[in-house]
Amino acid sequence: MRVGRSAKAFYLAVVKVFGGNIQQASSTWTDLRYPHVHVVCQAYMIQAGSFTIVTPLYLDGSIMQYGDAHPSEKFHLIQDAASGLAYLHSRGTSHGNIKGVA
């Protein structure tokens, strides 16, 4: 599925399978809107007790790859990540393992 209105449109990709309450997680994560929080476009139940999320696939690679290609931006990336975490916490939202993917 392609979304967007310009040449910089992105493609959606399923990125993770979870266990738990899909209704609670779906409504929580799909309602979050903040510049430094990864967008969850949709959540789907794939079997009883498991669901998957659909998020944008960023063609510039992971945050680790971006940081390596733009070393002067690393401090700002850390600030942005901290800002995103503060937003999640202010909304009472929990998060799992946070890491860059090389």
PDB file of N, CA and C in Angstrom:
ATOM      1  N   MET A   1       0.840  -1.164   0.000  1.00  0.00           N
ATOM      2  CA  MET A   1       0.000   0.000   0.000  1.00  0.00           C
ATOM      3  C   MET A   1       0.890   1.233   0.000  1.00  0.00           C
ATOM      4  N   ARG A   2       0.644   2.125  -0.915  1.00  0.00           N
ATOM      5  CA  ARG A   2       1.411   3.363  -0.978  1.00  0.00           C
ATOM      6  C   ARG A   2       0.577   4.487  -0.393  1.00  0.00           C
ATOM      7  N   VAL A   3       1.223   5.319   0.403  1.00  0.00           N
ATOM      8  CA  VAL A   3       0.528   6.471   0.973  1.00  0.00           C
ATOM      9  C   VAL A   3       1.347   7.715   0.725  1.00  0.00           C
ATOM     10  N   GLY A   4       0.708   8.852   0.726  1.00  0.00           N
ATOM     11  CA  GLY A   4       1.428  10.103   0.533  1.00  0.00           C
ATOM     12  C   GLY A   4       1.014  10.774  -0.756  1.00  0.00           C
ATOM     13  N   ARG A   5       1.444  12.035  -0.908  1.00  0.00           N
ATOM     14  CA  ARG A   5       1.026  12.802  -2.082  1.00  0.00           C
ATOM     15  C   ARG A   5       2.195  13.316  -2.895  1.00  0.00           C
ATOM     16  N   SER A   6       3.406  12.905  -2.582  1.00  0.00           N
ATOM     17  CA  SER A   6       4.545  13.451  -3.307  1.00  0.00           C
ATOM     18  C   SER A   6       5.511  12.335  -3.666  1.00  0.00           C
ATOM     19  N   ALA A   7       6.596  12.722  -4.314  1.00  0.00           N
ATOM     20  CA  ALA A   7       7.629  11.752  -4.673  1.00  0.00           C
ATOM     21  C   ALA A   7       8.273  11.148  -3.436  1.00  0.00           C
ATOM     22  N   LYS A   8       8.101  11.792  -2.284  1.00  0.00           N
ATOM     23  CA  LYS A   8       8.672  11.272  -1.047  1.00  0.00           C
ATOM     24  C   LYS A   8       7.676  10.387  -0.301  1.00  0.00           C
ATOM     25  N   ALA A   9       6.650   9.921  -0.985  1.00  0.00           N
ATOM     26  CA  ALA A   9       5.686   9.022  -0.355  1.00  0.00           C
ATOM     27  C   ALA A   9       6.416   7.773   0.117  1.00  0.00           C
ATOM     28  N   PHE A  10       5.850   7.110   1.088  1.00  0.00           N
ATOM     29  CA  PHE A  10       6.497   5.931   1.635  1.00  0.00           C
ATOM     30  C   PHE A  10       5.590   4.722   1.475  1.00  0.00           C
ATOM     31  N   TYR A  11       6.180   3.567   1.627  1.00  0.00           N
ATOM     32  CA  TYR A  11       5.441   2.326   1.569  1.00  0.00           C
ATOM     33  C   TYR A  11       5.272   1.790   2.978  1.00  0.00           C
ATOM     34  N   LEU A  12       4.166   1.108   3.221  1.00  0.00           N
ATOM     35  CA  LEU A  12       3.918   0.549   4.536  1.00  0.00           C
ATOM     36  C   LEU A  12       4.561  -0.826   4.638  1.00  0.00           C
ATOM     37  N   ALA A  13       5.015  -1.153   5.831  1.00  0.00           N
ATOM     38  CA  ALA A  13       5.627  -2.451   6.061  1.00  0.00           C
ATOM     39  C   ALA A  13       5.184  -2.979   7.411  1.00  0.00           C
ATOM     40  N   VAL A  14       4.871  -4.259   7.479  1.00  0.00           N
ATOM     41  CA  VAL A  14       4.571  -4.893   8.751  1.00  0.00           C
ATOM     42  C   VAL A  14       5.895  -5.140   9.446  1.00  0.00           C
ATOM     43  N   VAL A  15       6.013  -4.681  10.684  1.00  0.00           N
ATOM     44  CA  VAL A  15       7.320  -4.759  11.323  1.00  0.00           C
ATOM     45  C   VAL A  15       7.390  -5.614  12.571  1.00  0.00           C
ATOM     46  N   LYS A  16       6.295  -5.889  13.239  1.00  0.00           N
ATOM     47  CA  LYS A  16       6.420  -6.620  14.491  1.00  0.00           C
ATOM     48  C   LYS A  16       5.122  -7.319  14.848  1.00  0.00           C
ATOM     49  N   VAL A  17       5.264  -8.488  15.460  1.00  0.00           N
ATOM     50  CA  VAL A  17       4.124  -9.249  15.952  1.00  0.00           C
ATOM     51  C   VAL A  17       4.146  -9.208  17.473  1.00  0.00           C
ATOM     52  N   PHE A  18       2.995  -8.964  18.080  1.00  0.00           N
ATOM     53  CA  PHE A  18       2.874  -8.834  19.530  1.00  0.00           C
ATOM     54  C   PHE A  18       1.825  -9.799  20.057  1.00  0.00           C
ATOM     55  N   GLY A  19       1.895 -10.078  21.331  1.00  0.00           N
ATOM     56  CA  GLY A  19       0.816 -10.749  22.040  1.00  0.00           C
ATOM     57  C   GLY A  19       0.124  -9.708  22.893  1.00  0.00           C
ATOM     58  N   GLY A  20      -1.073  -9.997  23.334  1.00  0.00           N
ATOM     59  CA  GLY A  20      -1.736  -9.065  24.243  1.00  0.00           C
ATOM     60  C   GLY A  20      -3.063  -8.581  23.719  1.00  0.00           C
ATOM     61  N   ASN A  21      -3.510  -7.472  24.248  1.00  0.00           N
ATOM     62  CA  ASN A  21      -4.820  -6.920  23.953  1.00  0.00           C
ATOM     63  C   ASN A  21      -4.745  -5.997  22.738  1.00  0.00           C
ATOM     64  N   ILE A  22      -5.217  -6.466  21.597  1.00  0.00           N
ATOM     65  CA  ILE A  22      -5.113  -5.683  20.363  1.00  0.00           C
ATOM     66  C   ILE A  22      -5.945  -4.405  20.428  1.00  0.00           C
ATOM     67  N   GLN A  23      -7.117  -4.456  21.047  1.00  0.00           N
ATOM     68  CA  GLN A  23      -7.951  -3.260  21.090  1.00  0.00           C
ATOM     69  C   GLN A  23      -7.250  -2.133  21.847  1.00  0.00           C
ATOM     70  N   GLN A  24      -6.692  -2.457  22.996  1.00  0.00           N
ATOM     71  CA  GLN A  24      -6.016  -1.431  23.794  1.00  0.00           C
ATOM     72  C   GLN A  24      -4.783  -0.914  23.074  1.00  0.00           C
ATOM     73  N   ALA A  25      -3.938  -1.808  22.585  1.00  0.00           N
ATOM     74  CA  ALA A  25      -2.701  -1.394  21.922  1.00  0.00           C
ATOM     75  C   ALA A  25      -2.993  -0.624  20.640  1.00  0.00           C
ATOM     76  N   SER A  26      -3.939  -1.101  19.858  1.00  0.00           N
ATOM     77  CA  SER A  26      -4.263  -0.450  18.590  1.00  0.00           C
ATOM     78  C   SER A  26      -4.763   0.968  18.815  1.00  0.00           C
ATOM     79  N   SER A  27      -5.706   1.134  19.729  1.00  0.00           N
ATOM     80  CA  SER A  27      -6.244   2.476  19.949  1.00  0.00           C
ATOM     81  C   SER A  27      -5.202   3.399  20.559  1.00  0.00           C
ATOM     82  N   THR A  28      -4.338   2.867  21.401  1.00  0.00           N
ATOM     83  CA  THR A  28      -3.295   3.696  22.015  1.00  0.00           C
ATOM     84  C   THR A  28      -2.270   4.132  20.985  1.00  0.00           C
ATOM     85  N   TRP A  29      -1.673   3.189  20.271  1.00  0.00           N
ATOM     86  CA  TRP A  29      -0.558   3.508  19.382  1.00  0.00           C
ATOM     87  C   TRP A  29      -0.991   4.204  18.105  1.00  0.00           C
ATOM     88  N   THR A  30      -2.149   3.877  17.564  1.00  0.00           N
ATOM     89  CA  THR A  30      -2.573   4.556  16.335  1.00  0.00           C
ATOM     90  C   THR A  30      -3.035   5.981  16.598  1.00  0.00           C
ATOM     91  N   ASP A  31      -3.365   6.317  17.848  1.00  0.00           N
ATOM     92  CA  ASP A  31      -3.778   7.683  18.183  1.00  0.00           C
ATOM     93  C   ASP A  31      -2.609   8.606  18.498  1.00  0.00           C
ATOM     94  N   LEU A  32      -1.422   8.066  18.678  1.00  0.00           N
ATOM     95  CA  LEU A  32      -0.263   8.891  19.018  1.00  0.00           C
ATOM     96  C   LEU A  32       0.177   9.704  17.808  1.00  0.00           C
ATOM     97  N   ARG A  33       0.378  10.987  17.999  1.00  0.00           N
ATOM     98  CA  ARG A  33       0.871  11.866  16.933  1.00  0.00           C
ATOM     99  C   ARG A  33       1.894  12.812  17.540  1.00  0.00           C
ATOM    100  N   TYR A  34       3.136  12.603  17.190  1.00  0.00           N
ATOM    101  CA  TYR A  34       4.216  13.441  17.706  1.00  0.00           C
ATOM    102  C   TYR A  34       5.379  13.317  16.733  1.00  0.00           C
ATOM    103  N   PRO A  35       6.085  14.390  16.441  1.00  0.00           N
ATOM    104  CA  PRO A  35       7.139  14.336  15.421  1.00  0.00           C
ATOM    105  C   PRO A  35       8.228  13.290  15.674  1.00  0.00           C
ATOM    106  N   HIS A  36       8.466  12.957  16.937  1.00  0.00           N
ATOM    107  CA  HIS A  36       9.569  12.049  17.237  1.00  0.00           C
ATOM    108  C   HIS A  36       9.095  10.702  17.759  1.00  0.00           C
ATOM    109  N   VAL A  37       7.882  10.318  17.374  1.00  0.00           N
ATOM    110  CA  VAL A  37       7.346   8.996  17.699  1.00  0.00           C
ATOM    111  C   VAL A  37       6.962   8.333  16.386  1.00  0.00           C
ATOM    112  N   HIS A  38       7.453   7.121  16.189  1.00  0.00           N
ATOM    113  CA  HIS A  38       7.181   6.349  14.980  1.00  0.00           C
ATOM    114  C   HIS A  38       5.676   6.146  14.822  1.00  0.00           C
ATOM    115  N   VAL A  39       5.148   6.405  13.657  1.00  0.00           N
ATOM    116  CA  VAL A  39       3.721   6.302  13.387  1.00  0.00           C
ATOM    117  C   VAL A  39       3.318   4.832  13.268  1.00  0.00           C
ATOM    118  N   VAL A  40       2.243   4.468  13.943  1.00  0.00           N
ATOM    119  CA  VAL A  40       1.621   3.159  13.744  1.00  0.00           C
ATOM    120  C   VAL A  40       0.357   3.419  12.937  1.00  0.00           C
ATOM    121  N   CYS A  41       0.347   2.935  11.704  1.00  0.00           N
ATOM    122  CA  CYS A  41      -0.768   3.214  10.800  1.00  0.00           C
ATOM    123  C   CYS A  41      -1.980   2.337  11.080  1.00  0.00           C
ATOM    124  N   GLN A  42      -1.719   1.097  11.454  1.00  0.00           N
ATOM    125  CA  GLN A  42      -2.808   0.148  11.663  1.00  0.00           C
ATOM    126  C   GLN A  42      -2.296  -1.020  12.483  1.00  0.00           C
ATOM    127  N   ALA A  43      -3.195  -1.703  13.150  1.00  0.00           N
ATOM    128  CA  ALA A  43      -2.867  -2.932  13.873  1.00  0.00           C
ATOM    129  C   ALA A  43      -3.891  -3.987  13.466  1.00  0.00           C
ATOM    130  N   TYR A  44      -3.435  -5.207  13.258  1.00  0.00           N
ATOM    131  CA  TYR A  44      -4.309  -6.291  12.829  1.00  0.00           C
ATOM    132  C   TYR A  44      -4.111  -7.505  13.718  1.00  0.00           C
ATOM    133  N   MET A  45      -5.224  -8.183  14.031  1.00  0.00           N
ATOM    134  CA  MET A  45      -5.123  -9.448  14.731  1.00  0.00           C
ATOM    135  C   MET A  45      -4.768 -10.519  13.701  1.00  0.00           C
ATOM    136  N   ILE A  46      -3.739 -11.319  13.986  1.00  0.00           N
ATOM    137  CA  ILE A  46      -3.354 -12.370  13.049  1.00  0.00           C
ATOM    138  C   ILE A  46      -3.767 -13.748  13.547  1.00  0.00           C
ATOM    139  N   GLN A  47      -3.967 -13.875  14.835  1.00  0.00           N
ATOM    140  CA  GLN A  47      -4.545 -15.068  15.445  1.00  0.00           C
ATOM    141  C   GLN A  47      -4.940 -14.682  16.863  1.00  0.00           C
ATOM    142  N   ALA A  48      -5.699 -15.517  17.522  1.00  0.00           N
ATOM    143  CA  ALA A  48      -6.148 -15.187  18.880  1.00  0.00           C
ATOM    144  C   ALA A  48      -4.948 -14.883  19.767  1.00  0.00           C
ATOM    145  N   GLY A  49      -4.927 -13.681  20.332  1.00  0.00           N
ATOM    146  CA  GLY A  49      -3.861 -13.301  21.252  1.00  0.00           C
ATOM    147  C   GLY A  49      -2.620 -12.719  20.602  1.00  0.00           C
ATOM    148  N   SER A  50      -2.571 -12.618  19.273  1.00  0.00           N
ATOM    149  CA  SER A  50      -1.411 -12.041  18.587  1.00  0.00           C
ATOM    150  C   SER A  50      -1.877 -11.023  17.557  1.00  0.00           C
ATOM    151  N   PHE A  51      -1.130  -9.948  17.451  1.00  0.00           N
ATOM    152  CA  PHE A  51      -1.446  -8.966  16.427  1.00  0.00           C
ATOM    153  C   PHE A  51      -0.159  -8.416  15.842  1.00  0.00           C
ATOM    154  N   THR A  52      -0.301  -7.750  14.717  1.00  0.00           N
ATOM    155  CA  THR A  52       0.839  -7.156  14.036  1.00  0.00           C
ATOM    156  C   THR A  52       0.550  -5.679  13.795  1.00  0.00           C
ATOM    157  N   ILE A  53       1.605  -4.883  13.718  1.00  0.00           N
ATOM    158  CA  ILE A  53       1.433  -3.459  13.442  1.00  0.00           C
ATOM    159  C   ILE A  53       1.977  -3.137  12.057  1.00  0.00           C
ATOM    160  N   VAL A  54       1.409  -2.120  11.456  1.00  0.00           N
ATOM    161  CA  VAL A  54       1.849  -1.636  10.153  1.00  0.00           C
ATOM    162  C   VAL A  54       2.388  -0.223  10.353  1.00  0.00           C
ATOM    163  N   THR A  55       3.621  -0.005   9.904  1.00  0.00           N
ATOM    164  CA  THR A  55       4.280   1.290  10.066  1.00  0.00           C
ATOM    165  C   THR A  55       4.929   1.700   8.752  1.00  0.00           C
ATOM    166  N   PRO A  56       5.301   2.964   8.618  1.00  0.00           N
ATOM    167  CA  PRO A  56       6.008   3.386   7.408  1.00  0.00           C
ATOM    168  C   PRO A  56       7.361   2.693   7.296  1.00  0.00           C
ATOM    169  N   LEU A  57       7.753   2.421   6.076  1.00  0.00           N
ATOM    170  CA  LEU A  57       9.089   1.916   5.786  1.00  0.00           C
ATOM    171  C   LEU A  57       9.895   3.108   5.296  1.00  0.00           C
ATOM    172  N   TYR A  58      10.870   3.508   6.057  1.00  0.00           N
ATOM    173  CA  TYR A  58      11.676   4.671   5.697  1.00  0.00           C
ATOM    174  C   TYR A  58      12.840   4.231   4.814  1.00  0.00           C
ATOM    175  N   LEU A  59      12.899   4.759   3.626  1.00  0.00           N
ATOM    176  CA  LEU A  59      13.865   4.304   2.631  1.00  0.00           C
ATOM    177  C   LEU A  59      15.285   4.770   2.903  1.00  0.00           C
ATOM    178  N   ASP A  60      15.472   5.702   3.834  1.00  0.00           N
ATOM    179  CA  ASP A  60      16.817   6.163   4.178  1.00  0.00           C
ATOM    180  C   ASP A  60      17.505   5.248   5.177  1.00  0.00           C
ATOM    181  N   GLY A  61      16.876   4.157   5.571  1.00  0.00           N
ATOM    182  CA  GLY A  61      17.493   3.204   6.490  1.00  0.00           C
ATOM    183  C   GLY A  61      17.154   3.489   7.939  1.00  0.00           C
ATOM    184  N   SER A  62      17.909   2.847   8.823  1.00  0.00           N
ATOM    185  CA  SER A  62      17.665   2.968  10.257  1.00  0.00           C
ATOM    186  C   SER A  62      18.273   4.254  10.810  1.00  0.00           C
ATOM    187  N   ILE A  63      17.932   4.562  12.042  1.00  0.00           N
ATOM    188  CA  ILE A  63      18.507   5.736  12.700  1.00  0.00           C
ATOM    189  C   ILE A  63      20.018   5.578  12.856  1.00  0.00           C
ATOM    190  N   MET A  64      20.477   4.346  13.041  1.00  0.00           N
ATOM    191  CA  MET A  64      21.914   4.102  13.168  1.00  0.00           C
ATOM    192  C   MET A  64      22.623   4.410  11.842  1.00  0.00           C
ATOM    193  N   GLN A  65      22.044   3.979  10.740  1.00  0.00           N
ATOM    194  CA  GLN A  65      22.632   4.257   9.425  1.00  0.00           C
ATOM    195  C   GLN A  65      22.621   5.755   9.138  1.00  0.00           C
ATOM    196  N   TYR A  66      21.529   6.415   9.493  1.00  0.00           N
ATOM    197  CA  TYR A  66      21.444   7.858   9.287  1.00  0.00           C
ATOM    198  C   TYR A  66      22.501   8.575  10.122  1.00  0.00           C
ATOM    199  N   GLY A  67      22.657   8.175  11.379  1.00  0.00           N
ATOM    200  CA  GLY A  67      23.657   8.782  12.256  1.00  0.00           C
ATOM    201  C   GLY A  67      25.070   8.588  11.742  1.00  0.00           C
ATOM    202  N   ASP A  68      25.347   7.404  11.190  1.00  0.00           N
ATOM    203  CA  ASP A  68      26.672   7.152  10.617  1.00  0.00           C
ATOM    204  C   ASP A  68      26.927   8.026   9.392  1.00  0.00           C
ATOM    205  N   ALA A  69      25.889   8.249   8.599  1.00  0.00           N
ATOM    206  CA  ALA A  69      26.031   9.060   7.389  1.00  0.00           C
ATOM    207  C   ALA A  69      26.046  10.559   7.696  1.00  0.00           C
ATOM    208  N   HIS A  70      25.506  10.948   8.847  1.00  0.00           N
ATOM    209  CA  HIS A  70      25.412  12.360   9.243  1.00  0.00           C
ATOM    210  C   HIS A  70      25.884  12.522  10.688  1.00  0.00           C
ATOM    211  N   PRO A  71      27.181  12.370  10.950  1.00  0.00           N
ATOM    212  CA  PRO A  71      27.685  12.398  12.332  1.00  0.00           C
ATOM    213  C   PRO A  71      27.334  13.673  13.093  1.00  0.00           C
ATOM    214  N   SER A  72      27.252  14.793  12.406  1.00  0.00           N
ATOM    215  CA  SER A  72      26.945  16.049  13.103  1.00  0.00           C
ATOM    216  C   SER A  72      25.503  16.083  13.618  1.00  0.00           C
ATOM    217  N   GLU A  73      24.661  15.168  13.166  1.00  0.00           N
ATOM    218  CA  GLU A  73      23.255  15.128  13.578  1.00  0.00           C
ATOM    219  C   GLU A  73      23.004  14.215  14.773  1.00  0.00           C
ATOM    220  N   LYS A  74      24.012  13.460  15.221  1.00  0.00           N
ATOM    221  CA  LYS A  74      23.781  12.453  16.262  1.00  0.00           C
ATOM    222  C   LYS A  74      23.217  13.049  17.545  1.00  0.00           C
ATOM    223  N   PHE A  75      23.746  14.185  17.984  1.00  0.00           N
ATOM    224  CA  PHE A  75      23.242  14.800  19.208  1.00  0.00           C
ATOM    225  C   PHE A  75      21.762  15.157  19.062  1.00  0.00           C
ATOM    226  N   HIS A  76      21.387  15.699  17.910  1.00  0.00           N
ATOM    227  CA  HIS A  76      19.988  16.065  17.674  1.00  0.00           C
ATOM    228  C   HIS A  76      19.094  14.828  17.625  1.00  0.00           C
ATOM    229  N   LEU A  77      19.613  13.733  17.081  1.00  0.00           N
ATOM    230  CA  LEU A  77      18.840  12.491  17.053  1.00  0.00           C
ATOM    231  C   LEU A  77      18.558  11.997  18.468  1.00  0.00           C
ATOM    232  N   ILE A  78      19.553  12.100  19.342  1.00  0.00           N
ATOM    233  CA  ILE A  78      19.371  11.690  20.739  1.00  0.00           C
ATOM    234  C   ILE A  78      18.346  12.597  21.425  1.00  0.00           C
ATOM    235  N   GLN A  79      18.443  13.900  21.177  1.00  0.00           N
ATOM    236  CA  GLN A  79      17.456  14.837  21.742  1.00  0.00           C
ATOM    237  C   GLN A  79      16.042  14.502  21.259  1.00  0.00           C
ATOM    238  N   ASP A  80      15.921  14.214  19.969  1.00  0.00           N
ATOM    239  CA  ASP A  80      14.613  13.886  19.406  1.00  0.00           C
ATOM    240  C   ASP A  80      14.053  12.606  20.021  1.00  0.00           C
ATOM    241  N   ALA A  81      14.906  11.597  20.190  1.00  0.00           N
ATOM    242  CA  ALA A  81      14.462  10.339  20.798  1.00  0.00           C
ATOM    243  C   ALA A  81      13.999  10.572  22.235  1.00  0.00           C
ATOM    244  N   ALA A  82      14.748  11.364  22.991  1.00  0.00           N
ATOM    245  CA  ALA A  82      14.364  11.670  24.375  1.00  0.00           C
ATOM    246  C   ALA A  82      13.039  12.435  24.413  1.00  0.00           C
ATOM    247  N   SER A  83      12.844  13.345  23.483  1.00  0.00           N
ATOM    248  CA  SER A  83      11.596  14.095  23.402  1.00  0.00           C
ATOM    249  C   SER A  83      10.423  13.158  23.105  1.00  0.00           C
ATOM    250  N   GLY A  84      10.632  12.221  22.199  1.00  0.00           N
ATOM    251  CA  GLY A  84       9.593  11.238  21.880  1.00  0.00           C
ATOM    252  C   GLY A  84       9.246  10.368  23.075  1.00  0.00           C
ATOM    253  N   LEU A  85      10.260   9.943  23.828  1.00  0.00           N
ATOM    254  CA  LEU A  85      10.009   9.139  25.029  1.00  0.00           C
ATOM    255  C   LEU A  85       9.244   9.939  26.074  1.00  0.00           C
ATOM    256  N   ALA A  86       9.601  11.203  26.237  1.00  0.00           N
ATOM    257  CA  ALA A  86       8.883  12.054  27.191  1.00  0.00           C
ATOM    258  C   ALA A  86       7.413  12.178  26.790  1.00  0.00           C
ATOM    259  N   TYR A  87       7.159  12.307  25.487  1.00  0.00           N
ATOM    260  CA  TYR A  87       5.778  12.369  25.005  1.00  0.00           C
ATOM    261  C   TYR A  87       5.031  11.080  25.339  1.00  0.00           C
ATOM    262  N   LEU A  88       5.644   9.926  25.046  1.00  0.00           N
ATOM    263  CA  LEU A  88       5.002   8.647  25.355  1.00  0.00           C
ATOM    264  C   LEU A  88       4.669   8.550  26.837  1.00  0.00           C
ATOM    265  N   HIS A  89       5.625   8.907  27.684  1.00  0.00           N
ATOM    266  CA  HIS A  89       5.407   8.826  29.126  1.00  0.00           C
ATOM    267  C   HIS A  89       4.307   9.784  29.578  1.00  0.00           C
ATOM    268  N   SER A  90       4.237  10.964  28.957  1.00  0.00           N
ATOM    269  CA  SER A  90       3.201  11.932  29.333  1.00  0.00           C
ATOM    270  C   SER A  90       1.806  11.429  28.969  1.00  0.00           C
ATOM    271  N   ARG A  91       1.727  10.525  27.999  1.00  0.00           N
ATOM    272  CA  ARG A  91       0.448   9.942  27.580  1.00  0.00           C
ATOM    273  C   ARG A  91       0.148   8.630  28.298  1.00  0.00           C
ATOM    274  N   GLY A  92       1.021   8.243  29.240  1.00  0.00           N
ATOM    275  CA  GLY A  92       0.826   6.996  29.976  1.00  0.00           C
ATOM    276  C   GLY A  92       1.061   5.761  29.135  1.00  0.00           C
ATOM    277  N   THR A  93       1.838   5.904  28.073  1.00  0.00           N
ATOM    278  CA  THR A  93       2.096   4.806  27.148  1.00  0.00           C
ATOM    279  C   THR A  93       3.417   4.139  27.486  1.00  0.00           C
ATOM    280  N   SER A  94       3.388   2.825  27.514  1.00  0.00           N
ATOM    281  CA  SER A  94       4.627   2.091  27.766  1.00  0.00           C
ATOM    282  C   SER A  94       5.267   1.720  26.434  1.00  0.00           C
ATOM    283  N   HIS A  95       6.521   1.368  26.490  1.00  0.00           N
ATOM    284  CA  HIS A  95       7.264   0.989  25.296  1.00  0.00           C
ATOM    285  C   HIS A  95       8.179  -0.162  25.658  1.00  0.00           C
ATOM    286  N   GLY A  96       8.601  -0.872  24.658  1.00  0.00           N
ATOM    287  CA  GLY A  96       9.484  -2.008  24.887  1.00  0.00           C
ATOM    288  C   GLY A  96      10.930  -1.643  24.646  1.00  0.00           C
ATOM    289  N   ASN A  97      11.624  -2.549  24.067  1.00  0.00           N
ATOM    290  CA  ASN A  97      13.046  -2.425  23.797  1.00  0.00           C
ATOM    291  C   ASN A  97      13.279  -1.339  22.749  1.00  0.00           C
ATOM    292  N   ILE A  98      13.930  -0.271  23.145  1.00  0.00           N
ATOM    293  CA  ILE A  98      14.203   0.839  22.230  1.00  0.00           C
ATOM    294  C   ILE A  98      15.647   0.738  21.783  1.00  0.00           C
ATOM    295  N   LYS A  99      15.840   0.632  20.476  1.00  0.00           N
ATOM    296  CA  LYS A  99      17.195   0.504  19.952  1.00  0.00           C
ATOM    297  C   LYS A  99      17.205   0.951  18.498  1.00  0.00           C
ATOM    298  N   GLY A 100      18.364   1.359  18.047  1.00  0.00           N
ATOM    299  CA  GLY A 100      18.559   1.603  16.627  1.00  0.00           C
ATOM    300  C   GLY A 100      18.876   0.264  15.983  1.00  0.00           C
ATOM    301  N   VAL A 101      18.549   0.124  14.741  1.00  0.00           N
ATOM    302  CA  VAL A 101      18.832  -1.121  14.033  1.00  0.00           C
ATOM    303  C   VAL A 101      19.869  -0.822  12.977  1.00  0.00           C
ATOM    304  N   ALA A 102      21.018  -1.464  13.080  1.00  0.00           N
ATOM    305  CA  ALA A 102      22.107  -1.225  12.126  1.00  0.00           C
ATOM    306  C   ALA A 102      21.901  -2.009  10.861  1.00  0.00           C
TER     307      ALA A 102
END
